Coordinates of C-alpha atoms in Angstrom, one line a residue:
M1 CA -2.7 43.7 -8.7
D2 CA -6.4 43.1 -8.1
N3 CA -6.9 43.4 -11.9
V4 CA -4.3 40.7 -12.4
R5 CA -6.0 38.4 -9.9
C6 CA -9.4 38.9 -11.6
K7 CA -7.8 38.2 -15.0
R8 CA -6.3 34.9 -13.7
E9 CA -9.6 34.0 -12.1
R10 CA -11.5 34.6 -15.4
M11 CA -8.8 32.6 -17.3
I12 CA -9.2 29.6 -15.0
V13 CA -13.0 29.8 -15.2
R14 CA -12.9 30.0 -19.0
G15 CA -10.5 27.0 -19.2
R16 CA -12.7 25.0 -16.8
D17 CA -15.8 25.8 -18.7
R18 CA -14.2 25.0 -22.1
G19 CA -13.0 21.7 -20.7
T20 CA -16.5 20.9 -19.3
R21 CA -18.1 21.6 -22.7
L22 CA -15.5 19.3 -24.3
L23 CA -16.1 16.6 -21.7
L24 CA -19.9 16.7 -22.2
K25 CA -19.4 16.5 -26.0
G26 CA -16.9 13.6 -25.5
R27 CA -19.3 11.7 -23.3
R28 CA -22.0 12.0 -25.9
V29 CA -19.6 10.5 -28.5
S30 CA -18.6 7.8 -26.0
L31 CA -22.2 6.9 -25.5
T32 CA -22.7 6.6 -29.3
L33 CA -19.6 4.4 -29.6
S34 CA -20.8 2.2 -26.7
R35 CA -24.1 1.7 -28.5
S36 CA -22.3 1.1 -31.7
R37 CA -20.3 -1.7 -30.1
M38 CA -23.5 -3.3 -28.8
G39 CA -25.1 -2.9 -32.2
L40 CA -22.1 -4.5 -33.9
V41 CA -22.3 -7.5 -31.5
L42 CA -26.0 -8.0 -32.0
T43 CA -26.0 -7.4 -35.8
G44 CA -23.0 -9.7 -36.1
L45 CA -24.7 -12.5 -34.2
L46 CA -27.9 -12.2 -36.2
V47 CA -26.0 -12.2 -39.6
C48 CA -23.8 -15.1 -38.6
V49 CA -26.7 -17.2 -37.2
A50 CA -28.8 -16.5 -40.2
S51 CA -26.0 -17.4 -42.6
Y52 CA -25.3 -20.7 -40.8
K53 CA -29.0 -21.5 -40.7
L54 CA -29.2 -21.0 -44.5
G55 CA -26.1 -23.0 -45.0
W56 CA -24.0 -20.1 -46.2
F57 CA -21.0 -21.1 -44.1
V58 CA -18.4 -19.3 -46.1
M59 CA -20.4 -16.1 -45.9
G60 CA -21.0 -16.6 -42.2
N61 CA -17.3 -17.0 -41.5
W62 CA -16.4 -13.9 -43.5
A63 CA -19.2 -12.0 -41.7
L64 CA -18.0 -13.1 -38.3
L65 CA -14.4 -12.0 -39.2
G66 CA -15.7 -8.7 -40.6
F67 CA -17.9 -7.8 -37.6
F68 CA -15.1 -8.9 -35.2
L69 CA -12.6 -6.6 -36.9
C70 CA -15.1 -3.7 -36.9
F71 CA -15.8 -4.3 -33.2
L72 CA -12.0 -4.2 -32.4
C73 CA -11.6 -0.9 -34.3
V74 CA -14.6 0.7 -32.6
A75 CA -13.5 -0.7 -29.2
N76 CA -10.0 0.7 -29.8
V77 CA -11.4 4.2 -30.7
H78 CA -13.7 4.0 -27.7
N79 CA -11.0 3.1 -25.2
R80 CA -8.7 5.9 -26.5
L81 CA -11.6 8.3 -26.2
E82 CA -12.3 7.1 -22.6
R83 CA -8.7 7.6 -21.6
R84 CA -8.7 11.2 -23.0
L85 CA -12.0 11.9 -21.2
R86 CA -10.5 10.7 -17.9
R87 CA -7.5 12.9 -18.5
L88 CA -9.8 15.8 -19.4
G89 CA -11.9 15.2 -16.3
T90 CA -8.7 15.2 -14.1
W91 CA -7.6 18.5 -15.8
I92 CA -11.0 20.0 -14.9
D93 CA -10.5 18.9 -11.3
V94 CA -7.1 20.6 -11.2
Q95 CA -8.7 23.9 -12.5
E96 CA -11.6 23.6 -10.0
S97 CA -9.0 23.1 -7.2
N98 CA -7.1 26.2 -8.4
L99 CA -10.3 28.2 -8.5
A100 CA -11.3 27.2 -5.0
R101 CA -7.9 28.1 -3.6
L102 CA -7.9 31.5 -5.3
R103 CA -11.4 32.2 -3.8
V104 CA -10.5 30.5 -0.5
D105 CA -13.6 28.3 -1.0
W106 CA -13.0 25.5 1.5
E107 CA -15.7 23.3 0.1
G108 CA -13.7 22.9 -3.1
I109 CA -10.4 22.2 -1.4
S110 CA -9.5 18.6 -0.5
D111 CA -8.6 18.0 3.1
P112 CA -5.2 16.2 3.4
M113 CA -6.0 15.0 6.9
L114 CA -2.5 15.5 8.3
S115 CA -1.7 16.8 11.8
L116 CA 1.2 17.6 14.1
S117 CA 1.8 16.8 17.7
S118 CA -0.3 19.0 20.0
E119 CA 3.0 19.9 21.7
H120 CA 4.1 22.0 18.7
P121 CA 4.6 25.6 19.9
Y122 CA 2.4 27.3 17.4
A123 CA 1.0 25.1 14.6
A124 CA -2.5 24.8 16.1
D125 CA -2.7 28.4 17.3
L126 CA -1.9 29.7 13.8
D127 CA -4.0 27.2 11.9
L128 CA -1.0 25.8 10.0
L129 CA -2.7 22.4 9.9
G130 CA -6.2 21.3 10.3
K131 CA -9.6 21.5 8.5
Y132 CA -9.3 25.2 7.7
S133 CA -5.6 25.7 7.6
L134 CA -2.7 27.2 5.7
F135 CA -1.5 23.7 4.7
R136 CA -4.8 22.7 3.3
L137 CA -4.8 25.9 1.2
L138 CA -1.3 25.4 0.0
D139 CA -1.3 21.6 -0.5
T140 CA -1.1 20.9 -4.2
T141 CA 1.7 18.4 -3.8
V142 CA 1.8 15.0 -5.5
S143 CA 4.0 13.2 -3.1
R144 CA 3.9 12.4 0.6
D145 CA 7.5 13.5 0.9
G146 CA 6.6 16.8 -0.6
Q147 CA 3.7 17.2 1.9
M148 CA 5.9 16.5 4.9
L149 CA 8.7 18.9 3.6
L150 CA 6.1 21.7 3.1
I151 CA 5.0 21.2 6.7
A152 CA 8.6 21.2 7.8
W153 CA 9.3 24.5 6.1
M154 CA 6.2 26.1 7.7
T155 CA 7.1 24.9 11.2
R156 CA 10.9 25.2 11.2
Q157 CA 12.3 26.7 14.3
D158 CA 16.0 26.9 13.8
A159 CA 17.2 29.6 11.5
L160 CA 17.9 28.7 7.9
S161 CA 21.1 30.2 6.4
F162 CA 20.4 33.2 4.3
D163 CA 21.9 31.6 1.1
R164 CA 19.7 28.5 1.5
W165 CA 16.6 30.5 2.2
E166 CA 17.3 32.8 -0.8
S167 CA 17.9 29.9 -3.2
R168 CA 14.6 28.3 -2.0
Q169 CA 12.7 31.5 -2.6
K170 CA 14.3 31.9 -6.0
L171 CA 13.2 28.3 -6.9
V172 CA 9.6 29.1 -5.8
R173 CA 9.6 32.3 -7.9
V174 CA 10.9 30.5 -11.0
L175 CA 8.2 27.8 -10.6
T176 CA 5.5 30.5 -10.2
S177 CA 6.1 31.6 -13.8
L178 CA 5.8 27.9 -15.1
R179 CA 2.1 27.4 -14.7
G180 CA 2.0 24.8 -17.5
L181 CA 4.7 22.7 -15.9
R182 CA 2.9 22.8 -12.5
D183 CA -0.5 21.9 -13.9
R184 CA 1.0 19.1 -16.1
I185 CA 2.7 17.5 -13.0
R186 CA -0.6 17.5 -11.1
L187 CA -2.4 16.2 -14.2
V188 CA 0.0 13.3 -14.8
A189 CA 0.1 12.3 -11.2
N190 CA -3.6 12.5 -10.5
C191 CA -4.5 10.6 -13.7
L192 CA -2.6 7.6 -12.3
S193 CA -3.9 8.0 -8.7
P194 CA -5.5 10.7 -6.6
N195 CA -3.4 9.7 -3.7
P196 CA 0.1 11.3 -3.1
I197 CA 3.2 9.2 -4.0
A198 CA 4.3 7.4 -0.9
T199 CA 7.9 6.2 -1.0
E200 CA 8.0 4.6 2.5
R201 CA 7.3 1.1 1.2
L202 CA 9.7 1.6 -1.7
E203 CA 12.5 2.6 0.8
S204 CA 11.6 -0.4 2.9
L205 CA 11.9 -2.7 -0.1
L206 CA 15.3 -1.3 -1.0
E207 CA 16.7 -1.5 2.5
N208 CA 15.6 -5.2 3.1
S209 CA 16.8 -7.0 0.1
D210 CA 18.7 -10.3 0.0
P211 CA 22.1 -10.7 -1.7
V212 CA 21.7 -11.4 -5.4
A213 CA 24.3 -14.1 -5.5
R214 CA 22.4 -16.3 -2.9
L215 CA 19.1 -15.9 -4.8
G216 CA 20.9 -16.6 -8.1
S217 CA 22.1 -20.0 -6.9
L218 CA 18.7 -20.9 -5.7
L219 CA 17.1 -19.7 -8.9
L220 CA 19.6 -21.7 -11.0
T221 CA 18.9 -24.9 -9.0
A222 CA 15.1 -24.4 -9.2
S223 CA 15.2 -23.7 -12.9
A224 CA 17.3 -26.9 -13.5
L225 CA 14.8 -28.9 -11.5
A226 CA 11.9 -27.3 -13.4
G227 CA 13.5 -28.2 -16.7
L228 CA 14.3 -31.7 -15.5
N229 CA 10.6 -32.1 -14.5
M230 CA 9.4 -31.2 -18.0
V231 CA 11.8 -33.6 -19.7
L232 CA 11.0 -36.5 -17.3
F233 CA 7.3 -35.8 -17.5
V234 CA 7.4 -35.9 -21.4
F235 CA 9.5 -39.1 -21.1
W236 CA 6.8 -40.6 -18.8
L237 CA 4.0 -39.7 -21.2
L238 CA 5.9 -41.5 -23.9
G239 CA 5.9 -44.7 -21.8
G240 CA 9.0 -44.2 -19.7
P241 CA 9.3 -44.7 -15.9
G242 CA 7.8 -42.0 -13.6
Y243 CA 11.0 -40.5 -12.3
W244 CA 9.5 -37.0 -12.8
I245 CA 7.7 -37.5 -9.4
V246 CA 11.1 -37.5 -7.6
S247 CA 12.3 -34.3 -9.4
F248 CA 9.0 -32.7 -8.9
L249 CA 9.0 -33.3 -5.1
L250 CA 12.5 -31.9 -4.9
Y251 CA 11.4 -28.9 -6.9
A252 CA 8.3 -28.4 -4.7
L253 CA 10.5 -28.8 -1.5
L254 CA 12.9 -26.1 -2.8
L255 CA 10.0 -23.7 -3.5
F256 CA 8.5 -24.4 -0.1
L257 CA 11.8 -23.6 1.6
T258 CA 12.2 -20.4 -0.2
G259 CA 8.6 -19.4 0.1
R260 CA 8.9 -17.4 3.3
R261 CA 11.7 -15.3 1.8
V262 CA 9.6 -14.7 -1.4
S263 CA 6.5 -14.0 0.6
H264 CA 8.4 -11.4 2.6
V265 CA 9.3 -9.6 -0.6
F266 CA 5.8 -10.0 -2.0
G267 CA 4.3 -8.3 1.0
R268 CA 6.4 -5.2 0.4
A269 CA 6.0 -5.3 -3.4
L270 CA 2.3 -5.8 -3.6
N271 CA 0.6 -3.0 -5.5
L272 CA 3.9 -1.0 -5.2
H273 CA 4.0 -0.8 -9.0
L274 CA 1.2 1.8 -8.8
E275 CA 3.4 4.1 -6.8
L276 CA 6.4 3.5 -9.0
D277 CA 4.4 4.2 -12.2
K278 CA 3.4 7.5 -10.8
L279 CA 6.9 8.4 -9.6
A280 CA 8.4 7.5 -13.0
A281 CA 5.7 9.6 -14.8
V282 CA 6.5 12.7 -12.8
I283 CA 10.3 12.4 -13.0
G284 CA 10.0 11.6 -16.7
I285 CA 8.5 15.1 -17.3
F286 CA 11.7 16.7 -16.0
E287 CA 14.0 14.3 -17.9
K288 CA 12.7 15.4 -21.3
R289 CA 13.5 19.1 -21.0
S290 CA 16.5 21.3 -20.0
Y291 CA 15.8 24.4 -17.9
R292 CA 18.9 26.5 -18.8
R293 CA 16.8 29.7 -18.6
Y294 CA 16.1 28.8 -15.0
P295 CA 19.3 28.0 -13.2
E296 CA 17.6 27.2 -9.8
L297 CA 15.4 24.6 -11.5
Q298 CA 18.2 23.3 -13.7
A299 CA 20.3 22.6 -10.6
M300 CA 17.5 20.6 -9.1
T301 CA 16.7 18.5 -12.2
D302 CA 20.3 17.9 -13.5
L303 CA 20.4 14.9 -11.2
W304 CA 17.8 13.1 -13.3
R305 CA 19.4 14.0 -16.7
N306 CA 23.0 13.2 -15.8
E307 CA 22.3 9.6 -14.8
A308 CA 23.8 6.9 -17.1
G309 CA 20.2 5.5 -17.7
R310 CA 17.0 7.5 -17.5
P311 CA 15.6 7.3 -13.9
S312 CA 12.1 6.9 -15.2
V313 CA 13.1 3.9 -17.2
A314 CA 14.8 2.3 -14.2
I315 CA 11.8 3.0 -12.0
R316 CA 9.4 1.5 -14.5
Q317 CA 11.6 -1.5 -14.6
L318 CA 11.2 -1.9 -10.9
A319 CA 7.4 -1.3 -11.3
R320 CA 7.2 -4.1 -13.9
T321 CA 9.1 -6.4 -11.5
C322 CA 6.7 -5.6 -8.6
S323 CA 3.8 -6.2 -11.0
G324 CA 5.2 -9.6 -11.9
L325 CA 5.4 -10.6 -8.2
S326 CA 1.8 -9.6 -7.8
L327 CA 0.8 -12.8 -9.7
K328 CA 0.8 -14.3 -6.2
A329 CA -2.5 -12.5 -5.5
H330 CA -4.2 -14.9 -8.1
P331 CA -3.8 -18.3 -6.4
L332 CA -5.0 -20.6 -9.2
L333 CA -2.9 -18.9 -11.9
H334 CA 0.0 -18.7 -9.5
I335 CA 0.0 -22.4 -8.9
A336 CA -0.4 -23.3 -12.6
V337 CA 2.6 -21.1 -13.6
H338 CA 4.8 -22.6 -10.8
L339 CA 4.2 -26.1 -12.1
V340 CA 6.3 -25.0 -15.1
I341 CA 8.8 -22.3 -13.9
P342 CA 9.9 -20.9 -10.5
W343 CA 8.1 -17.6 -11.2
D344 CA 8.4 -16.0 -7.8
L345 CA 12.0 -16.9 -7.3
A346 CA 12.9 -15.5 -10.8
W347 CA 11.1 -12.2 -10.2
T348 CA 12.5 -11.9 -6.7
W349 CA 16.1 -12.4 -8.0
Y350 CA 15.5 -9.8 -10.8
L351 CA 13.9 -7.4 -8.2
Q352 CA 17.1 -7.6 -6.1
K353 CA 19.2 -6.8 -9.1
V354 CA 17.1 -3.7 -9.9
C355 CA 17.1 -2.7 -6.2
N356 CA 20.9 -2.9 -6.1
R357 CA 21.1 -0.5 -9.0
L358 CA 18.6 2.0 -7.6
R359 CA 19.5 1.9 -3.9
P360 CA 22.5 4.4 -4.1
V361 CA 20.5 7.0 -6.1
L362 CA 16.8 6.6 -5.3
Q363 CA 16.9 8.6 -2.1
D364 CA 18.5 11.6 -3.9
W365 CA 15.9 11.3 -6.6
T366 CA 13.0 11.4 -4.2
L367 CA 14.6 14.2 -2.1
H368 CA 14.9 16.4 -5.1
L369 CA 11.4 15.6 -6.2
A370 CA 10.1 16.5 -2.7
I371 CA 11.9 19.9 -2.8
I372 CA 10.4 20.7 -6.2
D373 CA 7.0 19.4 -5.1
A374 CA 6.9 21.5 -2.0
S375 CA 8.2 24.5 -4.0
M376 CA 5.5 24.0 -6.6
A377 CA 2.8 24.2 -3.9
L378 CA 4.2 27.6 -2.8
A379 CA 4.5 28.6 -6.4
T380 CA 0.8 27.8 -7.1
F381 CA -0.1 29.8 -4.1
A382 CA 1.9 32.8 -5.4
Y383 CA 0.4 32.5 -8.9
L384 CA -3.2 32.4 -7.6
N385 CA -2.4 35.5 -5.4
P386 CA -0.5 37.9 -7.6
S387 CA -1.1 40.8 -5.2
Y388 CA 1.0 39.0 -2.5
A389 CA 4.5 40.3 -1.9
W390 CA 7.8 38.5 -1.9
P391 CA 9.3 39.1 1.6
C392 CA 12.7 40.6 2.2
R393 CA 14.8 39.0 4.9
Q394 CA 17.0 41.2 7.1
P395 CA 20.4 39.9 8.2
E396 CA 20.6 38.5 11.7
G397 CA 22.8 39.9 14.5
N398 CA 21.5 43.5 14.3
A399 CA 19.4 44.1 17.4
T400 CA 17.7 47.2 16.0
A401 CA 16.8 45.5 12.7
T402 CA 15.4 42.4 14.4
G403 CA 11.7 42.1 13.9
I404 CA 9.0 42.5 11.3
S405 CA 7.9 45.5 9.3
G406 CA 5.1 45.3 6.7
T407 CA 2.4 47.3 5.0
A408 CA -1.2 46.1 4.3
I409 CA -0.7 42.8 6.1
G410 CA -3.7 40.5 5.8
H411 CA -4.8 37.0 6.8
P412 CA -4.4 34.6 3.8
L413 CA -7.1 32.2 5.1
L414 CA -9.8 34.8 4.7
A415 CA -11.4 35.4 1.3
H416 CA -10.2 38.5 -0.6
E417 CA -13.5 40.3 -0.2
Q418 CA -13.6 39.7 3.6
R419 CA -9.9 40.6 4.4
I420 CA -8.9 43.8 6.2
N421 CA -5.2 44.7 6.0
N422 CA -3.2 46.6 8.5
D423 CA 0.4 48.0 8.7
L424 CA 2.8 46.8 11.3
T425 CA 6.3 47.9 12.4
L426 CA 7.6 45.8 15.3
E427 CA 11.4 46.1 15.5
G428 CA 14.0 45.8 18.2
L429 CA 14.5 43.2 20.9
G430 CA 12.1 43.6 23.8
H431 CA 9.5 45.6 21.8
V432 CA 5.9 44.7 22.8
F433 CA 2.7 45.8 21.2
L434 CA -0.1 45.7 23.9
V435 CA -3.3 45.2 21.9
T436 CA -6.5 46.2 23.6
G437 CA -10.0 46.2 22.0
S438 CA -13.5 45.2 22.3
N439 CA -14.8 41.7 21.9
M440 CA -14.9 40.5 18.3
S441 CA -12.9 43.5 17.2
G442 CA -10.1 41.4 15.5
K443 CA -7.4 41.1 18.1
S444 CA -6.9 37.3 17.9
T445 CA -7.2 37.3 14.1
F446 CA -4.5 40.0 13.9
L447 CA -2.1 37.8 16.0
R448 CA -2.7 34.9 13.7
T449 CA -2.2 37.3 10.7
V450 CA 1.3 38.3 11.9
G451 CA 2.3 34.7 12.8
I452 CA 1.0 33.0 9.6
N453 CA 2.7 35.5 7.4
V454 CA 6.0 35.0 9.2
C455 CA 5.6 31.3 8.6
L456 CA 5.0 31.9 4.9
A457 CA 8.1 34.1 4.7
Q458 CA 10.3 31.6 6.4
A459 CA 9.0 28.8 4.2
G460 CA 10.2 30.8 1.1
G461 CA 6.7 31.7 -0.1
P462 CA 4.9 35.0 -0.7
V463 CA 3.1 36.8 2.1
C464 CA -0.3 38.4 2.2
A465 CA 0.9 42.0 2.3
E466 CA 2.0 44.8 0.0
S467 CA 5.5 44.6 1.4
L468 CA 7.2 42.8 4.3
S469 CA 10.7 42.6 5.7
W470 CA 11.7 40.6 8.7
S471 CA 14.6 38.9 10.4
W472 CA 14.4 35.2 11.2
L473 CA 12.2 34.6 14.3
R474 CA 11.3 31.6 16.4
I475 CA 7.6 31.8 16.9
R476 CA 5.9 31.1 20.2
T477 CA 2.2 31.5 20.8
C478 CA -0.4 31.3 23.5
I479 CA -3.7 31.7 21.7
R480 CA -5.7 28.5 21.9
V481 CA -5.2 27.0 25.3
G482 CA -7.5 24.4 26.8
D483 CA -7.6 22.1 29.8
R484 CA -6.2 18.6 29.3
L485 CA -8.2 16.1 31.3
E486 CA -5.9 13.2 30.5
E487 CA -3.0 15.1 32.1
G488 CA -5.0 16.7 34.9
L489 CA -4.3 20.2 33.7
S490 CA -6.8 23.0 34.2
Y491 CA -7.1 25.8 31.6
F492 CA -5.1 28.2 33.8
Y493 CA -2.3 25.8 34.5
A494 CA -2.0 24.8 30.8
E495 CA -1.7 28.6 30.0
V496 CA 1.0 29.0 32.7
K497 CA 3.0 26.0 31.3
R498 CA 2.7 27.5 27.8
L499 CA 4.0 30.9 28.9
K500 CA 6.8 29.3 30.9
S501 CA 8.0 27.5 27.7
L502 CA 8.0 30.9 26.0
L503 CA 10.3 32.4 28.6
V504 CA 12.6 29.4 28.3
A505 CA 12.8 29.9 24.6
M506 CA 13.6 33.5 25.0
A507 CA 16.4 32.7 27.5
D508 CA 18.3 30.8 24.7
R509 CA 20.4 33.6 23.2
D510 CA 22.3 31.3 20.9
K511 CA 19.3 31.0 18.7
A512 CA 17.1 33.4 16.7
P513 CA 15.0 35.8 18.7
V514 CA 11.4 34.8 19.6
L515 CA 8.3 36.3 18.1
F516 CA 5.6 35.9 20.8
L517 CA 1.9 36.1 20.2
I518 CA -0.1 36.0 23.4
D519 CA -3.9 36.3 23.4
E520 CA -5.7 37.6 26.5
I521 CA -3.0 36.9 28.9
F522 CA -4.0 35.0 32.2
K523 CA -7.7 35.1 31.4
G524 CA -8.1 31.9 33.4
T525 CA -7.8 33.5 36.8
N526 CA -9.4 36.3 38.9
N527 CA -9.1 40.0 38.0
R528 CA -6.6 41.1 40.7
E529 CA -4.1 38.3 40.2
R530 CA -4.5 38.5 36.4
L531 CA -3.5 42.1 36.5
L532 CA -0.6 41.6 38.8
G533 CA 0.7 38.6 36.9
S534 CA 0.2 40.2 33.6
E535 CA 2.2 43.3 34.6
A536 CA 5.1 41.2 35.9
F537 CA 5.1 39.0 32.8
I538 CA 5.0 41.9 30.3
R539 CA 7.9 43.6 32.1
E540 CA 9.9 40.4 31.6
L541 CA 9.0 40.4 27.9
T542 CA 10.3 44.0 27.4
I543 CA 13.8 42.9 28.5
G544 CA 13.9 39.5 26.9
Q545 CA 15.4 38.0 23.7
G546 CA 12.2 38.5 21.7
L547 CA 9.5 40.8 20.5
G548 CA 5.8 40.4 19.9
L549 CA 2.2 41.2 20.6
V550 CA 0.0 40.7 23.7
T551 CA -3.8 41.2 23.7
T552 CA -5.8 42.0 26.8
H553 CA -9.1 43.3 28.1
D554 CA -7.4 44.8 31.1
L555 CA -7.1 48.5 30.2
E556 CA -5.0 49.1 33.3
L557 CA -2.1 47.4 31.6
A558 CA -1.9 50.3 29.2
N559 CA -0.2 52.3 31.9
L560 CA 2.9 50.1 31.4
E561 CA 3.7 52.3 28.4
Q562 CA 4.8 55.0 30.8
E563 CA 7.3 52.7 32.5
S564 CA 9.0 51.2 29.4
A565 CA 9.9 52.7 26.0
N566 CA 9.7 49.1 24.6
L567 CA 5.9 48.9 25.1
T568 CA 3.5 50.4 22.6
N569 CA -0.3 50.6 23.0
V570 CA -2.4 49.8 20.0
H571 CA -6.1 48.9 19.8
F572 CA -9.1 47.9 17.7
Q573 CA -12.5 49.4 18.3
E574 CA -16.1 49.3 17.2
T575 CA -19.0 51.7 16.5
L576 CA -22.7 51.2 17.5
G577 CA -24.9 51.3 14.5
D578 CA -28.6 50.5 14.2
K579 CA -28.8 48.5 17.4
E580 CA -25.8 46.4 16.3
L581 CA -22.1 46.7 16.7
Q582 CA -20.0 47.5 13.6
F583 CA -16.3 46.7 13.3
D584 CA -13.8 48.0 10.8
Y585 CA -10.9 45.8 12.1
R586 CA -8.4 48.6 11.7
L587 CA -5.4 48.8 14.0
R588 CA -5.1 52.2 15.7
P589 CA -2.5 53.7 18.0
G590 CA -3.1 54.1 21.8
P591 CA -5.3 52.1 24.2
C592 CA -8.9 51.3 23.4
P593 CA -11.3 54.0 24.4
T594 CA -14.4 51.9 24.4
T595 CA -15.7 48.6 25.7
N596 CA -18.7 46.5 24.5
A597 CA -19.3 43.5 26.7
L598 CA -22.4 45.0 28.3
R599 CA -23.7 46.1 25.0
I600 CA -23.4 42.6 23.5
M601 CA -25.1 41.1 26.6
A602 CA -28.0 43.6 26.4
M603 CA -28.4 43.1 22.6
E604 CA -28.8 39.3 23.3
G605 CA -31.4 39.9 26.0
L606 CA -29.2 39.2 29.1
P607 CA -29.7 41.3 32.2
V608 CA -27.1 44.2 32.6
P609 CA -26.7 46.8 35.3
G610 CA -27.5 50.5 34.8
P611 CA -29.3 52.1 31.9
G612 CA -27.4 50.2 29.2
P613 CA -28.9 49.6 25.8
S614 CA -32.1 47.7 25.9
A615 CA -32.5 44.3 24.3
P616 CA -33.9 44.3 20.8

């Protein structure tokens, strides 16, 4: 599989480099065309001026026409080239993004700047969102709804039915093989705007629309007054009485009275056509093709092909309407047009007609797009990591099969060259792995490795492992705990509250079992009470509705293995090389046989008791 990964990396690099060469060549041609346009303008002016100076007026006129037509032709070619170069530049950006995600190069991956509430039971601890997070690595979505749905899949607590989870994974696997479709969607969307499609304003526009009949009567009245104005104004110009002033005042009064309603619509429609153009372009790609070979994708896209009218056409209609309303952003032109016709009222009436047609179906369209969008993000992740396995979900209800079992499980946020994989079999309710080990040996990273792969599995994506099977688990973590000054919580009390919520979750036997991941339990208190509290808490875990891993530096806790068959000791360890510690990050059975705190202190020049290693 590493060979496949290397081949895909080389293919992306070759495509990017080829595109870059074409872009550079195209820019040189564009510069030549730009200079040609300037040359045509200057040459045309010189020829025309010289012709007129010499009295060759006919020749000057023909020269002016000829140079003007040549300029239009060159300008047309130049504009088409610029559009293609912008599209090529966007395509290169897509390939650069793919390459950065494959290499886990954070500098090349855009930060979506989204976050969850700090009260979420595990998102922060497992780096699901944030600057260096799973979501940032996954997020190749083109819509805000797709982003939020992807987050919801990663952070879902309640068990998803097996059939729904399986159909989601099948859709992701189908999209993994359709690289061209995925890249085209991103290309089309990013060419129009680098920002994700946001449908919130569109939904607000559809929900807050006036009855068409009421607007129709107002528009009919305003149009009649506008027509009467024109007739009376022409009649006045021909010498008749100035009755047009009366009709114009009535017309202006009607526009003033309806202005607030129109302004309300204008505020929601301003620049909305940009979002709609992008939405129409993306949906339009799926309208043009049937996916009979891929039943899962066919089922998701049939909605757009079975409509009486093409959804992309209807959405573009709405986009043009919103664009027409945007004339209000140009005050002088807006006033001039309204002297002749009730522009805003006409476009508002037409907007409500379009909204009435779209309101019953648009929510379903955007929902299906969000599902495909989120699935494409997981599919891109799978394509860029061909060595990752598709997880197998075990049926719920079997206490002995409850848990997680995997081989060569690694952390997906680490680069391939830095990643160390470990096997894990953690099955049966009440099963606890007590993880001991030296500082910096990889205990916390291993907890996150297990948790983040379970999140990927439950989202329907591939996992960073050679194989993985699991049953649905509710994740609870206690890894990154800090004091909260605004709430008056100390570090230790915040940890206690977190562990209490974990026990409360385990007590709910109507829901899926809990996967708990606890790092250095009760490290915020003194040694004696930490040991006593940890022993009591771990005993409670071994009889609860859950399973998981607990890390600790208290080697005395390893003796609990003699009390309970549900507790298993495992450890990470280090070796002392040339005056430096070396870690292999391999999980081993049994309690840790070594410690390294004094060694690290001595190596950094801090005073230590006894004959420990001298400072370098």
